[in-house]
Coordinates of C-alpha atoms in Angstrom, one line a residue:
Chain A
X1085 CA -12.3 14.9 3.9
X1086 CA -9.0 15.7 2.3
X1087 CA -8.4 19.5 1.3
X1088 CA -7.8 19.9 -2.3
X1089 CA -4.1 21.5 -2.9
X1090 CA -3.6 25.0 -4.2
X1091 CA -2.5 24.0 -7.7
X1092 CA -2.9 25.6 -10.9
X1093 CA -5.0 23.6 -13.4
X1094 CA -2.3 23.5 -16.4
X1095 CA -1.6 20.0 -18.3
X1096 CA 2.0 20.8 -16.9
X1097 CA 0.8 20.4 -13.6
X1098 CA -1.0 17.4 -14.1
X1099 CA 1.9 15.7 -15.3
X1100 CA 3.8 16.7 -12.1
X1101 CA 0.9 15.4 -9.9
X1102 CA 0.3 12.3 -11.9
X1103 CA 4.0 11.3 -10.9
X1104 CA 3.6 12.9 -7.5
X1105 CA 0.6 10.6 -7.2
X1106 CA 2.9 7.4 -8.5
X1107 CA 5.7 8.5 -6.0
X1108 CA 3.5 8.3 -3.2
X1109 CA 1.7 5.4 -3.9
X1110 CA 4.9 3.4 -4.6
X1111 CA 6.3 4.9 -1.0
X1112 CA 3.0 3.8 0.7
X1113 CA 3.0 0.2 -0.8
X1114 CA 6.8 -0.1 -0.1
X1115 CA 6.0 1.2 4.0
X1116 CA 2.9 -0.9 4.1
X1117 CA 5.4 -3.8 2.9
X1118 CA 7.9 -2.7 5.4
X1119 CA 5.1 -2.6 8.3
X1120 CA 4.3 -6.2 7.8
X1121 CA 7.8 -7.3 7.9
X1122 CA 8.1 -5.4 11.2
X1123 CA 4.8 -7.2 12.6
X1124 CA 6.7 -10.6 11.6
X1125 CA 9.9 -9.4 13.9
X1126 CA 7.8 -8.1 16.5
X1127 CA 5.8 -10.9 17.0
X1128 CA 8.9 -13.4 16.9
X1129 CA 10.7 -11.2 19.4
X1130 CA 7.5 -11.4 21.4
X1131 CA 7.8 -15.0 21.3
X1132 CA 11.2 -15.4 22.4
X1133 CA 10.0 -12.9 25.1
X1134 CA 7.9 -15.2 26.6
X1135 CA 10.0 -18.2 26.3
X1136 CA 12.8 -16.2 27.9
X1137 CA 10.5 -14.7 30.8
X1138 CA 9.3 -18.2 31.6
X1139 CA 12.9 -19.3 31.6
X1140 CA 14.2 -16.7 34.0
X1141 CA 10.9 -16.9 36.0
X1142 CA 11.7 -20.5 36.6
X1143 CA 15.1 -20.0 37.1
X1144 CA 14.8 -17.1 39.7
X1145 CA 12.2 -19.3 41.9
X1146 CA 14.8 -22.0 41.8
X1147 CA 17.2 -19.2 43.0
X1148 CA 15.1 -18.4 45.8
X1149 CA 14.5 -21.6 46.9
X1150 CA 18.2 -22.4 47.2
X1151 CA 18.4 -18.8 48.9
X1152 CA 15.7 -19.7 51.7
X1153 CA 17.6 -22.8 52.2
X1154 CA 21.0 -21.0 52.8
X1155 CA 19.3 -18.6 55.3
X1156 CA 18.1 -21.3 57.0
X1157 CA 21.6 -23.5 57.0
X1158 CA 23.8 -20.1 57.3
X1159 CA 21.6 -17.8 59.0
X1160 CA 20.4 -14.7 57.9
X1161 CA 22.8 -12.3 59.1
X1162 CA 25.9 -14.6 57.8
X1163 CA 24.0 -14.6 54.1
X1164 CA 23.6 -10.9 53.9
X1165 CA 27.2 -10.1 55.0
X1166 CA 28.4 -13.1 52.7
X1167 CA 26.0 -10.8 49.8
X1168 CA 27.8 -7.7 50.8
X1169 CA 31.2 -9.4 50.3
X1170 CA 30.4 -10.6 47.0
X1171 CA 32.2 -9.1 44.0
X1172 CA 29.6 -7.3 41.8
X1173 CA 31.1 -7.0 38.4
X1174 CA 30.1 -8.6 35.3
X1175 CA 31.9 -8.1 32.2
X1176 CA 29.2 -7.7 29.1
X1177 CA 29.9 -6.2 25.5
X1178 CA 27.1 -4.4 24.1
X1179 CA 26.9 -3.8 20.4
X1180 CA 24.6 -2.9 18.3
X1181 CA 23.0 -5.5 15.6
X1182 CA 20.6 -4.2 12.6
X1183 CA 17.2 -5.5 11.5
X1184 CA 15.9 -3.8 8.4
X1185 CA 18.1 -0.4 9.7
X1186 CA 16.8 -0.7 13.1
X1187 CA 19.6 -0.7 15.5
X1188 CA 18.6 -3.3 18.5
X1189 CA 21.2 -3.7 21.1
X1190 CA 23.2 -7.2 21.2
X1191 CA 24.5 -8.3 24.7
X1192 CA 27.3 -10.6 24.7
X1193 CA 28.1 -11.5 28.3
X1194 CA 30.9 -14.2 29.2
X1195 CA 30.6 -16.5 32.0
X1196 CA 28.4 -15.6 34.3
X1197 CA 28.8 -18.6 36.6
X1198 CA 31.7 -18.0 38.9
X1199 CA 33.8 -20.4 41.4
X1200 CA 33.2 -19.8 45.2
X1201 CA 36.9 -18.5 45.6
X1202 CA 35.7 -16.1 42.9
X1203 CA 32.9 -14.7 44.3
X1204 CA 34.5 -12.8 47.1
X1205 CA 32.8 -14.0 50.5
X1206 CA 34.6 -15.7 53.1
X1207 CA 34.5 -19.5 52.9
X1208 CA 34.9 -20.2 56.5
X1209 CA 31.6 -18.2 57.6
X1210 CA 29.7 -19.9 54.7
X1211 CA 28.1 -23.1 53.2
X1212 CA 27.9 -25.1 50.1
X1213 CA 24.1 -24.2 50.4
X1214 CA 25.2 -20.4 50.0
X1215 CA 27.2 -21.8 47.3
X1216 CA 24.5 -23.2 45.2
X1217 CA 22.2 -20.3 45.8
X1218 CA 24.6 -17.9 44.3
X1219 CA 24.9 -20.2 41.4
X1220 CA 21.5 -20.5 40.9
X1221 CA 21.2 -16.7 41.0
X1222 CA 24.2 -16.3 38.5
X1223 CA 22.4 -18.8 36.1
X1224 CA 19.2 -16.5 36.4
X1225 CA 21.5 -13.3 35.7
X1226 CA 22.4 -14.6 32.2
X1227 CA 19.0 -15.4 31.5
X1228 CA 17.6 -12.1 32.9
X1229 CA 20.3 -10.3 30.7
X1230 CA 18.8 -12.2 27.5
X1231 CA 15.5 -11.1 28.5
X1232 CA 16.6 -7.4 28.9
X1233 CA 18.1 -7.7 25.1
X1234 CA 15.1 -9.1 24.1
X1235 CA 13.0 -6.7 25.6
X1236 CA 15.1 -3.5 24.5
X1237 CA 15.0 -5.0 20.6
X1238 CA 10.7 -5.1 20.7
X1239 CA 10.6 -1.7 22.3
X1240 CA 13.1 -0.6 19.2
X1241 CA 11.0 -2.5 16.7
X1242 CA 7.7 -1.2 18.1
X1243 CA 9.3 2.3 18.0
X1244 CA 9.9 1.7 14.1
X1245 CA 6.5 0.1 13.7
X1246 CA 5.0 2.9 15.4
X1247 CA 6.9 5.7 12.8
X1248 CA 6.1 3.6 9.8
X1249 CA 2.6 3.2 10.8
X1250 CA 2.3 7.2 11.4
X1251 CA 3.9 7.6 7.8
X1252 CA 1.6 4.8 6.1
X1253 CA -1.4 6.6 7.3
X1254 CA -0.2 9.9 6.7
X1255 CA 0.3 8.6 3.3
X1256 CA -2.8 6.7 2.8
X1257 CA -5.3 9.2 4.3
X1258 CA -3.8 12.6 3.7
X1259 CA -1.4 13.0 1.1
X1260 CA -2.7 10.6 -1.9
X1261 CA -6.3 11.6 -1.0
X1262 CA -5.3 15.3 -1.5
X1263 CA -3.1 14.6 -4.7
X1264 CA -6.3 12.8 -6.0
X1265 CA -8.3 15.5 -5.1
X1266 CA -6.0 18.1 -6.9
X1267 CA -5.6 15.8 -9.9
X1268 CA -9.3 15.6 -10.2
X1269 CA -9.7 19.3 -9.8
X1270 CA -6.9 19.9 -12.7
X1271 CA -8.8 17.4 -14.8
X1272 CA -12.0 18.8 -14.2
X1273 CA -11.1 22.4 -15.1
X1274 CA -9.3 21.8 -18.2
X1275 CA -12.1 19.9 -19.5
X1276 CA -14.0 23.1 -18.6
X1277 CA -11.5 24.8 -20.3
X1278 CA -11.7 22.8 -23.4
X1279 CA -16.0 23.1 -23.3
X1280 CA -15.4 26.6 -22.7
X1281 CA -13.3 27.0 -25.9
X1282 CA -15.3 24.8 -27.9
X1283 CA -18.5 27.1 -27.2
X1284 CA -16.5 30.2 -27.9
X1285 CA -15.4 29.2 -31.1
X1286 CA -19.1 28.1 -32.1
X1287 CA -20.2 32.0 -31.2
X1288 CA -17.6 33.1 -33.0
X1289 CA -18.1 30.8 -36.0
X1290 CA -22.2 31.9 -35.9
X1291 CA -21.4 35.6 -35.2
X1292 CA -19.1 35.2 -38.4
X1293 CA -21.7 33.4 -40.2
X1294 CA -24.5 36.0 -39.4
X1295 CA -22.1 38.8 -40.1
X1296 CA -21.3 37.3 -44.0
Chain B
X866 CA 11.6 18.8 3.7
X867 CA 8.4 18.8 1.2
X868 CA 6.7 15.6 1.4
X869 CA 8.2 14.0 -1.8
X870 CA 11.7 14.6 -0.7
X871 CA 10.3 12.9 2.4
X872 CA 9.2 9.8 0.7
X873 CA 12.2 9.9 -1.5
X874 CA 14.2 9.7 1.7
X875 CA 12.2 7.1 3.1
X876 CA 12.6 4.6 0.1
X877 CA 16.5 5.7 0.0
X878 CA 16.3 4.3 3.6
X879 CA 15.0 1.0 2.7
X880 CA 17.4 -0.8 1.6
X881 CA 20.1 0.3 4.1
X882 CA 20.7 -2.8 6.2
X883 CA 21.5 -4.6 3.3
X884 CA 25.4 -5.9 2.7
X885 CA 27.6 -4.0 0.3
X886 CA 29.0 -7.8 -0.8
X887 CA 27.4 -10.7 0.1
X888 CA 29.7 -14.1 1.0
X889 CA 29.3 -17.4 -0.4
X890 CA 28.5 -20.2 2.3
X891 CA 31.8 -21.8 1.9
X892 CA 33.7 -18.5 2.6
X893 CA 31.2 -17.7 5.5
X894 CA 32.0 -20.9 7.0
X895 CA 35.6 -20.7 6.1
X896 CA 35.8 -17.2 8.4
X897 CA 36.5 -17.0 11.6
X898 CA 33.7 -14.2 12.6
X899 CA 31.6 -14.5 9.6
X900 CA 30.0 -11.1 9.4
X901 CA 29.2 -8.5 6.0
X902 CA 29.3 -4.9 6.1
X903 CA 26.4 -3.4 5.2
X904 CA 25.5 -0.1 3.3
X905 CA 24.9 2.1 6.3
X906 CA 28.5 0.8 7.6
X907 CA 27.1 -1.3 10.2
X908 CA 28.5 -4.8 10.6
X909 CA 26.1 -7.8 10.3
X910 CA 27.4 -11.1 12.0
X911 CA 26.5 -14.3 11.1
X912 CA 25.4 -17.5 13.8
X913 CA 27.7 -20.0 13.4
X914 CA 24.9 -22.9 14.1
X915 CA 22.9 -21.0 11.1
X916 CA 25.8 -21.4 8.6
X917 CA 26.1 -25.2 9.6
X918 CA 22.7 -25.7 9.2
X919 CA 22.6 -24.3 5.9
X920 CA 25.7 -26.2 5.0
X921 CA 24.0 -29.5 6.2
X922 CA 21.1 -28.7 3.3
X923 CA 23.3 -28.5 0.7
X924 CA 25.9 -30.8 -1.1
X925 CA 29.3 -29.5 -0.5
X926 CA 29.9 -28.7 -4.2
X927 CA 26.7 -26.2 -4.0
X928 CA 28.2 -24.0 -1.0
X929 CA 30.0 -21.4 -3.1
X930 CA 27.0 -20.9 -4.8
X931 CA 24.7 -20.0 -2.2
X932 CA 25.3 -16.6 -1.1
X933 CA 24.6 -15.1 2.5
X934 CA 22.3 -13.4 3.7
X935 CA 19.7 -14.9 1.6
X936 CA 17.5 -12.3 0.4
X937 CA 13.9 -11.9 1.0
X938 CA 12.6 -9.8 -1.6
X939 CA 9.6 -7.8 -0.8
X940 CA 7.8 -6.3 -4.1
X941 CA 4.6 -4.8 -3.7
X942 CA 3.6 -5.8 -7.2
X943 CA 3.9 -9.1 -6.6
X944 CA 0.9 -8.5 -4.2
X945 CA 1.0 -7.6 0.0
X946 CA 2.8 -9.8 2.0
X947 CA 4.6 -12.0 -0.8
X948 CA 8.2 -12.5 -1.3
X949 CA 10.3 -14.3 -3.9
X950 CA 13.6 -15.8 -3.1
X951 CA 16.0 -15.9 -6.5
X952 CA 19.1 -17.9 -7.0
X953 CA 19.4 -21.6 -7.2
X954 CA 21.1 -22.3 -4.0
X955 CA 19.3 -20.2 -2.2
X956 CA 15.6 -21.6 -3.7
X957 CA 16.6 -25.4 -2.7
X958 CA 17.5 -24.3 0.8
X959 CA 14.4 -22.0 1.7
X960 CA 12.4 -25.1 -0.2
X961 CA 13.9 -28.0 2.1
X962 CA 13.4 -25.1 5.3
X963 CA 10.1 -24.5 4.6
X964 CA 9.2 -28.2 3.6
X965 CA 7.9 -26.9 -0.3
X966 CA 8.3 -28.2 -3.3
X967 CA 11.6 -27.5 -5.1
X968 CA 10.7 -25.4 -8.3
X969 CA 13.1 -23.3 -10.7
X970 CA 15.4 -21.0 -9.7
X971 CA 12.7 -18.5 -8.3
X972 CA 10.3 -19.4 -5.3
X973 CA 7.4 -17.3 -4.2
X974 CA 6.6 -17.6 -0.5
X975 CA 3.6 -15.6 1.7
X976 CA 3.7 -14.0 5.0
X977 CA 3.3 -17.0 7.6
X978 CA 6.5 -18.9 5.5
X979 CA 8.6 -16.0 5.7
X980 CA 7.7 -15.7 9.5
X981 CA 8.8 -19.2 9.7
X982 CA 11.9 -18.8 7.5
X983 CA 12.9 -15.9 9.8
X984 CA 12.5 -17.6 12.9
X985 CA 14.9 -20.4 11.5
X986 CA 17.4 -18.3 9.8
X987 CA 17.1 -15.1 11.4
X988 CA 20.9 -13.8 10.6
X989 CA 21.3 -15.7 7.3
X990 CA 18.3 -14.1 5.7
X991 CA 17.1 -10.2 5.3
X992 CA 14.4 -8.5 3.5
X993 CA 14.7 -6.9 0.7
X994 CA 12.2 -3.9 -0.6
X995 CA 12.2 -3.7 -4.0
X996 CA 10.0 -1.2 -6.6

């Protein structure tokens, strides 16, 4: 139940309140449109996340199979040693792009796949099977970066969606009903005052007629 | 902040993602880095594949008529979930993307179509909130 605002029952206040209701209603309608648009964006990002996740998982399973092969051919210790020697830097450029004013991360990654010579591990103690496993993991890394970008976008959209929904609800269930309640109160009070005046005038008229 | 000021503030923020000046498709295609500056100062970059896709839908002569980003105008008075596309070239392109019959210089599309449009043209379309 909406609690009425404390207002003075005047015509000026009535006009002001009507303007406020109009503004609140306009804000509510537009924010609802924004909310709908955000939902469309969110579902689209969600769809892309599902695709990206499937691709990344497939690639990771391929990479793990290749790694198991590496363990078998090169040996566990040698593979672990090679992994410690591998260069772990990757150049990524993180900027932001905007979806309806929401800043979402945009990750631009250069070439993730490297040649065996650039990776950093010694070639004399390893085999081409390990190179293959590294290549598969690098491919998986690229997909994981894309997935991370999409997931961050989804979080940003959801945060904005939550904020917008809270505002829409506040307008729909609190502010607009309160304003309408106050509007109704003023209108009823003004009608009542008009009736009082009318009765008073009638009584005065009757009294004056009696005196004459 | 009073409720009214808060609403006005929210309304003023609704369209800050729109560009200060839109580019024609021809300009965007000829630019090395096709992008526009938004009202909030951020940079919005178009994907080249999307621009080329749009170019493929229009005859050469119409490429300077199409302004990107294409604006999907959401207006509460049209009804919830209804959007308006304005401009001759814009309507032509959107009709083709959505496989709709070509109408006049204005096209009304509905929520599922907005979703398809945004999916196919994520960087070359933007929402515009009108009141």
